[in-house]
């Protein structure tokens, strides 16, 4: 069984839990369930390591670049872990290792800003960004390694130390990067603990961390915010989304269908900022639905450990498949039609047919809620005001896209949508230097770019009075 990493060492498991292979529904492995004492040890070692890790910027950069290389080398191992614990096709699992390497590399090379606000005969006033201390990083199951490194890379660069917890559905890939880091980072700088939601709760209420960086559902995010507030811990929350894609009346359906399809079905629809509902003018509706359905029919669904050509694996958990199945059944009972798909794939694994739904409208759950699965509703709209009102309805505001032959018009429409990221003729285009965060219930704070780094720092002003020593004026 892979072990947790605490204080730079392998931490023996005192309790365990099952890891299920979603392609078979059977137990694939055991993972350690961190005890309260082990969490204390991890937090304590991170706190101790912070005393020195924060001091030497050049050393941090060197170690992060080393870790980046090691993560890249381990891409095939991550791909195998993620295929087994998460049902991801190998290329997608491998991509996660590359995301980790890329983010480490980007942040290692990003300058920590030192802003001088004033430098004259009277005074020198400088603004520094200081690390906060220990960061509790909590990740979801849909992109386990990639999203963990959106936190780890900027946190380490700023001089913090980290205790990271993956979802209990995907512990193996995270345990593996803990092993890799053991040989590279000083003890305590990056600790990996595994366990269920209770472990996450204990991390947030633990007295040591000063910052909680959480990616997951809105429901859990609200609990995290409340628990963190008790100790005035800083939080970054990356939560759910119900991203609209608005197809404008000038769009070329044949040209956009394939791309639009994959912005919804990437990772089997299990992504925070994927297209979750499509709005299309009446005139283009039938053509678009037919074209999307054609792509859906062409997709190879299967167990990535059995077939190399798999494009979509199973859903990650049986619960997630039941949720998607329930939302589709609800849509069908409200007059919706599955043009393609519409039901689970028979068998032991958690497979679900790629599904395109029509005949549904706002007010039906699959349009209003985050489905997080391979079922896409296509909804008609009357005019642009109508489309924008629907796109902006609800409590989410993560991403949105506009599909058009006129990029300028697309950008104008996109600017009317209330979301943290808006894209034209693409969706979920993410990069280490581009900030990413949600409006409304989709989150608090942002990740990535310098903004993501600032989220792991406190501001410190250093004011040197060059005049007569004494009080400063307000
Ligand atoms: P989840 O909220 O159930 O769990 C996420 C993580 O939090 C897990 O590690 C879990 O063990 C832990 N956790 C659960 N309750 C907790 C609590 N009260 N305190 C502390 N930790 C707790 O989410 P999930 O099902 O793993 O992930 C899917 C959700 O994540 C979707 O809603 C998706 O949109 C969202 N997500 C958001 C982003 C983003 O960047 N905005 C990215 C990916 C996923």
Coordinates of C-alpha atoms and ligand atoms in Angstrom, one line a residue:
X1 CA 0.0 0.0 0.0
X2 CA 1.4 3.5 -0.8
X3 CA 2.2 5.5 2.3
X4 CA 1.4 9.0 3.4
X5 CA 4.3 11.5 3.5
X6 CA 4.7 13.2 6.9
X7 CA 7.9 15.1 7.8
X8 CA 9.7 13.9 4.8
X9 CA 9.2 10.2 5.7
X10 CA 6.9 7.4 4.9
X11 CA 4.1 7.4 7.5
X12 CA 2.8 3.8 8.3
X13 CA -0.9 3.3 7.9
X14 CA -2.7 2.9 11.2
X15 CA -6.1 2.6 9.5
X16 CA -7.1 2.1 5.9
X17 CA -10.0 2.6 3.4
X18 CA -10.9 1.1 0.1
X19 CA -10.1 2.7 -3.3
X20 CA -12.5 1.6 -6.0
X21 CA -11.7 1.2 -9.6
X22 CA -14.7 2.9 -11.3
X23 CA -14.3 0.9 -14.5
X24 CA -15.0 -2.4 -12.6
X25 CA -16.7 -1.2 -9.4
X26 CA -14.3 -3.4 -7.5
X27 CA -11.8 -2.6 -4.8
X28 CA -8.5 -1.7 -6.5
X29 CA -6.3 -0.8 -3.5
X30 CA -6.2 0.3 0.1
X31 CA -5.2 3.7 1.2
X32 CA -4.1 5.0 4.6
X33 CA -6.7 6.8 6.7
X34 CA -4.8 9.5 8.7
X35 CA -5.4 9.4 12.4
X36 CA -5.7 12.7 14.4
X37 CA -2.2 12.1 15.7
X38 CA -0.8 11.7 12.2
X39 CA -2.5 15.0 11.2
X40 CA -1.0 16.7 14.2
X41 CA 2.4 15.3 13.2
X42 CA 2.0 16.6 9.6
X43 CA 0.9 20.0 10.7
X44 CA 3.7 20.2 13.3
X45 CA 6.3 19.2 10.8
X46 CA 5.0 21.8 8.3
X47 CA 5.1 24.4 11.0
X48 CA 8.7 23.5 11.9
X49 CA 9.8 23.4 8.2
X50 CA 8.2 26.9 7.6
X51 CA 10.9 28.5 9.9
X52 CA 13.6 27.8 7.4
X53 CA 11.7 27.2 4.1
X54 CA 10.5 30.8 4.1
X55 CA 14.0 32.3 4.3
X56 CA 15.9 31.2 1.2
X57 CA 14.1 32.2 -2.0
X58 CA 16.9 30.8 -4.4
X59 CA 16.7 27.5 -2.6
X60 CA 13.0 27.3 -3.0
X61 CA 13.2 28.0 -6.7
X62 CA 15.9 25.4 -7.2
X63 CA 13.8 22.7 -5.3
X64 CA 10.6 23.6 -7.2
X65 CA 12.4 23.2 -10.5
X66 CA 13.7 19.9 -9.4
X67 CA 10.3 18.7 -8.4
X68 CA 8.9 19.9 -11.7
X69 CA 11.3 17.7 -13.6
X70 CA 10.5 14.7 -11.3
X71 CA 6.8 15.2 -11.9
X72 CA 7.3 15.2 -15.6
X73 CA 9.4 12.1 -15.5
X74 CA 6.6 10.3 -13.5
X75 CA 3.8 11.2 -16.0
X76 CA 3.3 7.5 -17.0
X77 CA 2.9 6.5 -13.4
X78 CA 0.4 9.2 -12.7
X79 CA -1.5 8.1 -15.8
X80 CA -1.7 4.5 -14.6
X81 CA -2.8 5.6 -11.1
X82 CA -5.5 7.9 -12.4
X83 CA -6.8 5.2 -14.9
X84 CA -7.2 2.8 -12.0
X85 CA -8.6 5.1 -9.3
X86 CA -10.5 7.6 -11.4
X87 CA -11.2 5.9 -14.8
X88 CA -9.3 8.5 -16.7
X89 CA -7.9 7.7 -20.2
X90 CA -4.1 7.6 -20.1
X91 CA -3.5 10.7 -22.1
X92 CA -5.7 12.7 -19.7
X93 CA -4.1 11.3 -16.6
X94 CA -0.7 12.0 -18.0
X95 CA -1.8 15.6 -18.7
X96 CA -2.3 16.0 -14.9
X97 CA 1.4 15.2 -14.2
X98 CA 2.3 17.8 -16.9
X99 CA 0.0 20.4 -15.3
X100 CA 1.9 19.9 -12.0
X101 CA 5.3 20.2 -13.7
X102 CA 4.1 23.3 -15.7
X103 CA 2.7 25.1 -12.7
X104 CA 5.8 24.4 -10.6
X105 CA 8.0 25.7 -13.4
X106 CA 5.8 28.8 -13.9
X107 CA 5.8 29.8 -10.2
X108 CA 9.5 29.0 -9.7
X109 CA 10.1 31.6 -12.4
X110 CA 7.7 34.2 -11.2
X111 CA 9.2 37.1 -9.3
X112 CA 7.8 37.8 -5.9
X113 CA 6.9 41.5 -6.2
X114 CA 8.6 44.2 -4.1
X115 CA 6.7 47.4 -4.6
X116 CA 8.3 50.7 -3.6
X117 CA 5.5 53.2 -3.0
X118 CA 7.7 56.1 -1.9
X119 CA 11.5 56.7 -2.0
X120 CA 12.4 60.3 -1.2
X121 CA 14.0 62.5 1.4
X122 CA 11.1 62.0 3.7
X123 CA 10.7 58.3 3.6
X124 CA 11.0 55.0 1.9
X125 CA 7.8 52.9 1.8
X126 CA 7.9 49.4 0.5
X127 CA 5.2 46.7 0.2
X128 CA 6.4 43.1 0.7
X129 CA 4.5 39.9 0.3
X130 CA 5.2 37.5 3.2
X131 CA 4.3 33.9 3.4
X132 CA 1.4 33.0 5.7
X133 CA 2.7 29.8 7.3
X134 CA 1.2 26.4 6.9
X135 CA -1.4 26.0 4.1
X136 CA -4.1 23.3 4.3
X137 CA -4.7 22.3 0.7
X138 CA -7.8 20.2 0.0
X139 CA -8.5 18.9 -3.5
X140 CA -11.4 17.2 -5.3
X141 CA -11.5 13.9 -7.3
X142 CA -12.1 15.2 -10.8
X143 CA -8.5 16.5 -11.5
X144 CA -6.7 15.3 -8.4
X145 CA -3.1 16.2 -9.2
X146 CA -3.5 19.2 -11.5
X147 CA -5.8 21.0 -9.0
X148 CA -3.6 20.1 -6.1
X149 CA -0.6 21.8 -7.8
X150 CA -2.6 24.9 -8.5
X151 CA -2.3 25.3 -4.7
X152 CA 1.0 23.7 -3.9
X153 CA 3.1 25.5 -6.5
X154 CA 2.2 29.1 -5.6
X155 CA 2.1 28.2 -1.9
X156 CA 5.6 26.9 -1.9
X157 CA 6.9 29.7 -4.1
X158 CA 5.7 32.3 -1.6
X159 CA 7.5 30.5 1.2
X160 CA 4.6 28.6 2.8
X161 CA 4.7 24.9 3.7
X162 CA 1.8 22.6 2.8
X163 CA -0.3 19.8 4.1
X164 CA -2.3 18.4 1.2
X165 CA -5.3 16.1 1.2
X166 CA -6.8 14.5 -1.9
X167 CA -10.4 13.3 -2.2
X168 CA -10.9 9.8 -0.6
X169 CA -11.9 8.6 -4.1
X170 CA -8.4 9.4 -5.6
X171 CA -5.7 9.1 -3.0
X172 CA -3.2 7.0 -4.9
X173 CA -1.9 9.6 -7.4
X174 CA -1.4 12.1 -4.6
X175 CA 0.3 9.6 -2.3
X176 CA 2.7 9.0 -5.3
X177 CA 3.7 12.6 -5.7
X178 CA 4.3 12.7 -1.9
X179 CA 6.8 9.9 -2.4
X180 CA 8.5 11.8 -5.2
X181 CA 8.7 15.0 -3.1
X182 CA 10.2 13.1 -0.2
X183 CA 13.5 12.9 -2.1
X184 CA 13.5 16.5 -3.2
X185 CA 12.0 18.9 -0.7
X186 CA 13.2 19.3 2.9
X187 CA 11.2 17.3 5.5
X188 CA 7.9 18.9 6.4
X189 CA 7.7 21.3 3.4
X190 CA 5.0 19.1 1.6
X191 CA 3.1 16.6 3.7
X192 CA 0.5 14.3 2.1
X193 CA -2.3 12.9 4.3
X194 CA -5.2 10.8 3.0
X195 CA -8.7 10.2 4.4
X196 CA -12.3 11.2 4.1
X197 CA -14.3 14.4 4.5
X198 CA -13.7 14.2 8.3
X199 CA -10.0 14.6 7.8
X200 CA -10.7 17.7 5.7
X201 CA -12.8 19.1 8.5
X202 CA -10.0 18.4 11.0
X203 CA -7.5 20.2 8.7
X204 CA -9.7 23.3 8.5
X205 CA -10.3 23.5 12.3
X206 CA -6.7 22.6 13.1
X207 CA -4.9 25.5 15.0
X208 CA -1.7 25.4 12.9
X209 CA -2.7 26.3 9.3
X210 CA -3.1 30.0 8.5
X211 CA -4.6 29.5 5.1
X212 CA -7.1 27.0 3.6
X213 CA -7.1 26.5 -0.1
X214 CA -10.1 24.4 -1.0
X215 CA -11.4 23.1 -4.3
X216 CA -14.7 21.2 -4.2
X217 CA -18.5 21.5 -4.1
X218 CA -20.4 24.6 -3.0
X219 CA -21.9 22.7 -0.1
X220 CA -18.5 21.7 1.3
X221 CA -17.0 25.1 0.5
X222 CA -19.6 26.8 2.7
X223 CA -18.7 24.5 5.6
X224 CA -15.0 25.3 5.0
X225 CA -15.7 29.1 5.1
X226 CA -17.6 28.8 8.4
X227 CA -15.0 26.6 10.0
X228 CA -12.1 28.8 8.8
X229 CA -13.8 31.9 10.1
X230 CA -13.6 30.7 13.7
X231 CA -9.8 31.1 13.6
X232 CA -9.8 33.9 11.0
X233 CA -7.9 31.6 8.6
X234 CA -7.6 33.0 5.1
X235 CA -9.5 31.0 2.5
X236 CA -9.5 30.5 -1.2
X237 CA -12.5 28.6 -2.4
X238 CA -12.8 27.2 -5.9
X239 CA -16.3 25.7 -6.1
X240 CA -18.9 24.5 -8.6
X241 CA -20.2 26.0 -11.8
X242 CA -23.1 25.7 -14.2
X243 CA -21.4 27.2 -17.2
X244 CA -23.5 28.4 -20.1
X245 CA -22.4 28.4 -23.7
X246 CA -24.3 30.9 -25.9
X247 CA -24.3 30.1 -29.6
X248 CA -25.0 33.4 -31.5
X249 CA -27.2 33.4 -34.6
X250 CA -24.2 34.0 -36.9
X251 CA -22.4 30.8 -35.7
X252 CA -21.3 28.2 -38.2
X253 CA -22.8 25.0 -36.6
X254 CA -20.7 22.6 -38.6
X255 CA -17.5 24.4 -37.6
X256 CA -18.2 24.7 -33.9
X257 CA -20.0 21.4 -33.1
X258 CA -16.9 19.2 -32.5
X259 CA -15.2 21.8 -30.3
X260 CA -18.3 22.7 -28.4
X261 CA -19.0 19.1 -27.7
X262 CA -15.6 18.5 -26.1
X263 CA -15.9 21.6 -24.0
X264 CA -18.8 19.8 -22.3
X265 CA -17.7 16.2 -22.4
X266 CA -14.0 16.6 -21.6
X267 CA -13.2 14.3 -18.6
X268 CA -16.7 12.9 -19.0
X269 CA -18.2 16.3 -18.1
X270 CA -16.6 16.1 -14.6
X271 CA -15.1 19.6 -14.6
X272 CA -15.9 22.7 -12.7
X273 CA -15.6 25.0 -15.7
X274 CA -17.0 22.9 -18.6
X275 CA -20.0 23.7 -20.7
X276 CA -23.0 22.6 -18.7
X277 CA -25.8 24.0 -20.7
X278 CA -26.0 25.3 -24.3
X279 CA -28.3 28.2 -25.4
X280 CA -29.0 28.3 -29.2
X281 CA -31.3 30.4 -31.4
X282 CA -34.4 28.4 -32.6
X283 CA -33.2 28.6 -36.2
X284 CA -29.9 26.7 -35.4
X285 CA -31.3 24.3 -32.8
X286 CA -31.9 21.2 -34.9
X287 CA -28.7 21.4 -36.8
X288 CA -26.7 21.9 -33.7
X289 CA -28.4 19.1 -31.8
X290 CA -27.8 16.7 -34.8
X291 CA -24.2 17.7 -35.0
X292 CA -23.5 17.3 -31.3
X293 CA -25.3 14.0 -31.3
X294 CA -23.1 12.8 -34.2
X295 CA -20.0 13.6 -32.2
X296 CA -21.5 11.8 -29.2
X297 CA -22.1 8.7 -31.2
X298 CA -18.5 8.6 -32.5
X299 CA -17.0 8.6 -29.0
X300 CA -15.3 5.4 -27.6
X301 CA -16.4 4.8 -24.1
X302 CA -14.6 2.1 -22.1
X303 CA -12.1 0.9 -19.4
X304 CA -8.8 2.7 -20.1
X305 CA -7.0 -0.2 -18.5
X306 CA -8.5 -2.6 -21.1
X307 CA -8.5 -0.5 -24.3
X308 CA -6.0 2.1 -25.5
X309 CA -8.4 4.0 -27.8
X310 CA -10.8 5.0 -25.0
X311 CA -11.9 8.6 -25.1
X312 CA -14.2 8.6 -22.1
X313 CA -13.9 6.3 -19.2
X314 CA -16.5 5.7 -16.5
X315 CA -17.8 8.3 -14.1
X316 CA -15.5 8.5 -11.1
X317 CA -18.0 7.2 -8.5
X318 CA -21.2 5.3 -8.4
X319 CA -22.8 8.3 -6.6
X320 CA -21.8 10.5 -9.5
X321 CA -23.4 8.2 -12.0
X322 CA -26.6 8.0 -10.0
X323 CA -26.7 11.7 -9.8
X324 CA -26.4 12.1 -13.6
X325 CA -28.9 9.3 -14.2
X326 CA -31.3 11.0 -11.8
X327 CA -31.0 14.4 -13.5
X328 CA -31.5 12.8 -17.0
X329 CA -34.6 10.9 -15.8
X330 CA -36.0 14.1 -14.3
X331 CA -35.4 15.9 -17.6
X332 CA -37.1 13.1 -19.5
X333 CA -40.1 13.2 -17.2
X334 CA -40.4 17.0 -17.8
X335 CA -40.7 16.6 -21.6
X336 CA -37.1 16.3 -22.5
X337 CA -35.7 14.0 -25.1
X338 CA -32.4 12.2 -25.2
X339 CA -31.3 12.5 -28.9
X340 CA -28.4 10.3 -28.1
X341 CA -27.6 8.3 -24.9
X342 CA -29.9 8.8 -21.9
X343 CA -29.0 5.9 -19.7
X344 CA -26.3 4.1 -17.8
X345 CA -24.2 1.5 -19.6
X346 CA -25.1 -1.9 -18.3
X347 CA -22.3 -3.7 -16.4
X348 CA -20.2 -3.5 -13.2
X349 CA -18.4 -0.1 -13.8
X350 CA -19.9 3.3 -13.5
X351 CA -20.3 4.1 -17.2
X352 CA -22.9 6.4 -18.6
X353 CA -23.8 7.0 -22.3
X354 CA -22.7 10.4 -23.7
X355 CA -26.1 12.1 -23.8
X356 CA -27.4 15.2 -25.6
X357 CA -30.8 16.4 -24.3
X358 CA -33.3 18.6 -26.0
X359 CA -36.8 19.8 -25.2
X360 CA -35.8 21.0 -21.8
X361 CA -35.8 24.6 -20.5
X362 CA -34.7 26.6 -17.5
X363 CA -36.5 25.5 -14.5
X364 CA -35.7 21.8 -15.2
X365 CA -33.0 20.6 -12.8
X366 CA -30.4 19.6 -15.4
X367 CA -30.4 23.1 -16.8
X368 CA -30.4 24.8 -13.4
X369 CA -28.0 22.6 -11.5
X370 CA -24.4 21.4 -12.0
X371 CA -24.7 17.9 -13.5
X372 CA -20.9 17.2 -13.5
X373 CA -21.3 14.3 -16.0
X374 CA -21.7 13.4 -19.7
X375 CA -25.3 14.8 -20.3
X376 CA -25.7 18.1 -22.0
X377 CA -29.0 20.0 -22.3
X378 CA -29.4 22.2 -25.4
X379 CA -32.0 25.0 -24.8
X380 CA -33.4 27.5 -27.4
X381 CA -33.6 31.2 -26.8
X382 CA -35.7 34.0 -28.3
X383 CA -33.2 36.9 -28.5
X384 CA -29.9 37.8 -27.0
X385 CA -31.5 39.5 -23.9
X386 CA -33.3 36.3 -23.2
X387 CA -30.1 34.3 -23.6
X388 CA -28.1 36.6 -21.3
X389 CA -30.9 36.6 -18.7
X390 CA -30.8 32.8 -18.6
X391 CA -27.0 32.6 -18.6
X392 CA -26.9 35.0 -15.7
X393 CA -29.7 33.3 -13.7
X394 CA -28.7 31.2 -10.7
X395 CA -26.1 31.4 -8.0
X396 CA -23.0 30.2 -9.9
X397 CA -20.6 32.4 -11.9
X398 CA -17.5 30.3 -12.8
X399 CA -17.2 30.3 -16.6
X400 CA -19.2 31.0 -19.8
X401 CA -18.6 31.0 -23.5
X402 CA -20.0 32.6 -26.6
X403 CA -19.8 30.9 -30.0
X404 CA -19.9 33.1 -33.1
X405 CA -18.3 33.9 -36.5
X406 CA -17.8 37.5 -35.3
X407 CA -15.1 37.6 -32.5
X408 CA -15.7 41.2 -31.6
X409 CA -19.5 40.7 -31.2
X410 CA -18.6 37.6 -29.2
X411 CA -16.4 39.6 -26.8
X412 CA -19.2 42.2 -26.4
X413 CA -21.7 39.5 -25.5
X414 CA -19.2 37.7 -23.2
X415 CA -18.7 40.9 -21.2
X416 CA -22.4 40.9 -20.3
X417 CA -22.1 37.5 -18.6
X418 CA -21.5 37.4 -14.9
X419 CA -18.7 34.8 -14.6
X420 CA -15.0 34.7 -13.6
X421 CA -13.9 33.5 -17.0
X422 CA -15.6 34.2 -20.3
X423 CA -14.3 32.6 -23.5
X424 CA -15.2 33.1 -27.2
X425 CA -15.2 30.1 -29.4
X426 CA -13.6 28.0 -26.7
X427 CA -14.3 27.1 -23.1
X428 CA -12.1 26.1 -20.1
X429 CA -8.9 27.4 -21.8
X430 CA -6.7 27.6 -18.7
X431 CA -3.1 28.5 -18.2
X432 CA -0.7 29.1 -15.3
X433 CA -0.4 32.8 -15.9
X434 CA -4.2 33.5 -16.3
X435 CA -6.2 34.1 -13.1
X436 CA -9.1 31.7 -12.5
X437 CA -11.9 32.1 -10.0
X438 CA -15.6 32.3 -9.6
X439 CA -18.2 34.9 -9.0
X440 CA -21.1 34.3 -6.7
X441 CA -21.3 30.9 -5.2
X442 CA -18.5 29.6 -7.6
X443 CA -15.8 30.8 -5.2
X444 CA -13.9 33.2 -3.1
X445 CA -10.5 34.5 -4.4
X446 CA -8.6 33.3 -7.5
X447 CA -5.9 30.9 -8.4
X448 CA -3.1 31.1 -11.0
X449 CA -1.0 34.0 -12.2
X450 CA 0.5 36.5 -9.8
X451 CA -3.0 36.8 -8.3
X452 CA -2.9 33.2 -7.3
X453 CA 0.5 33.8 -5.6
X454 CA -0.8 36.8 -3.7
X455 CA -3.5 34.6 -2.3
X456 CA -0.7 32.7 -0.4
X457 CA 0.8 35.9 1.0
X458 CA 0.1 38.6 3.6
X459 CA 1.1 42.2 2.8
X460 CA 3.8 43.8 4.9
X461 CA 4.6 47.5 4.7
X462 CA 8.1 48.5 5.6
X463 CA 8.1 52.3 6.2
X464 CA 11.5 54.0 6.9
X465 CA 11.2 57.5 8.1
X466 CA 14.1 59.6 6.8
X467 CA 12.9 62.7 8.6
X468 CA 12.8 63.6 12.3
X469 CA 12.1 60.4 14.2
X470 CA 8.6 60.5 15.6
X471 CA 5.0 59.7 14.7
X472 CA 3.8 59.6 11.1
X473 CA 1.0 61.8 9.9
X474 CA -2.3 60.3 8.9
Ligands
LIG1 P1 -16.4 17.8 -2.3 O1 -16.7 19.1 -1.8 O2 -17.3 16.6 -1.9 O3 -14.9 17.3 -1.8 C1 -13.8 18.1 -2.1 C2 -12.7 17.8 -1.1 O4 -13.1 18.4 0.2 C3 -12.5 16.3 -0.8 O5 -11.1 16.1 -0.5 C4 -13.3 16.1 0.5 O6 -12.8 15.0 1.3 C5 -13.1 17.4 1.2 N1 -14.2 17.8 2.1 C6 -15.5 17.5 2.0 N2 -16.2 18.1 3.0 C7 -15.3 18.9 3.7 C8 -15.4 19.8 4.8 N3 -16.6 20.1 5.4 N4 -14.3 20.4 5.3 C9 -13.1 20.1 4.6 N5 -12.9 19.3 3.6 C10 -14.0 18.7 3.1 O7 -16.2 17.9 -3.9 P2 -15.9 16.8 -4.9 O8 -17.2 16.0 -5.2 O9 -14.7 16.1 -4.6 O10 -15.6 17.6 -6.2 C11 -16.6 18.0 -7.2 C12 -16.9 19.5 -7.0 O11 -15.8 20.3 -7.0 C13 -17.8 20.0 -8.1 O12 -18.9 20.8 -7.5 C14 -16.9 20.9 -8.9 O13 -17.5 21.9 -9.7 C15 -16.0 21.4 -7.9 N6 -14.7 21.8 -8.5 C16 -14.4 23.1 -8.6 C17 -13.2 23.5 -9.3 C18 -12.8 24.9 -9.4 O14 -11.7 25.2 -9.6 N7 -13.7 25.9 -9.2 C19 -12.4 22.5 -9.8 C20 -12.8 21.2 -9.7 C21 -13.9 20.8 -9.1

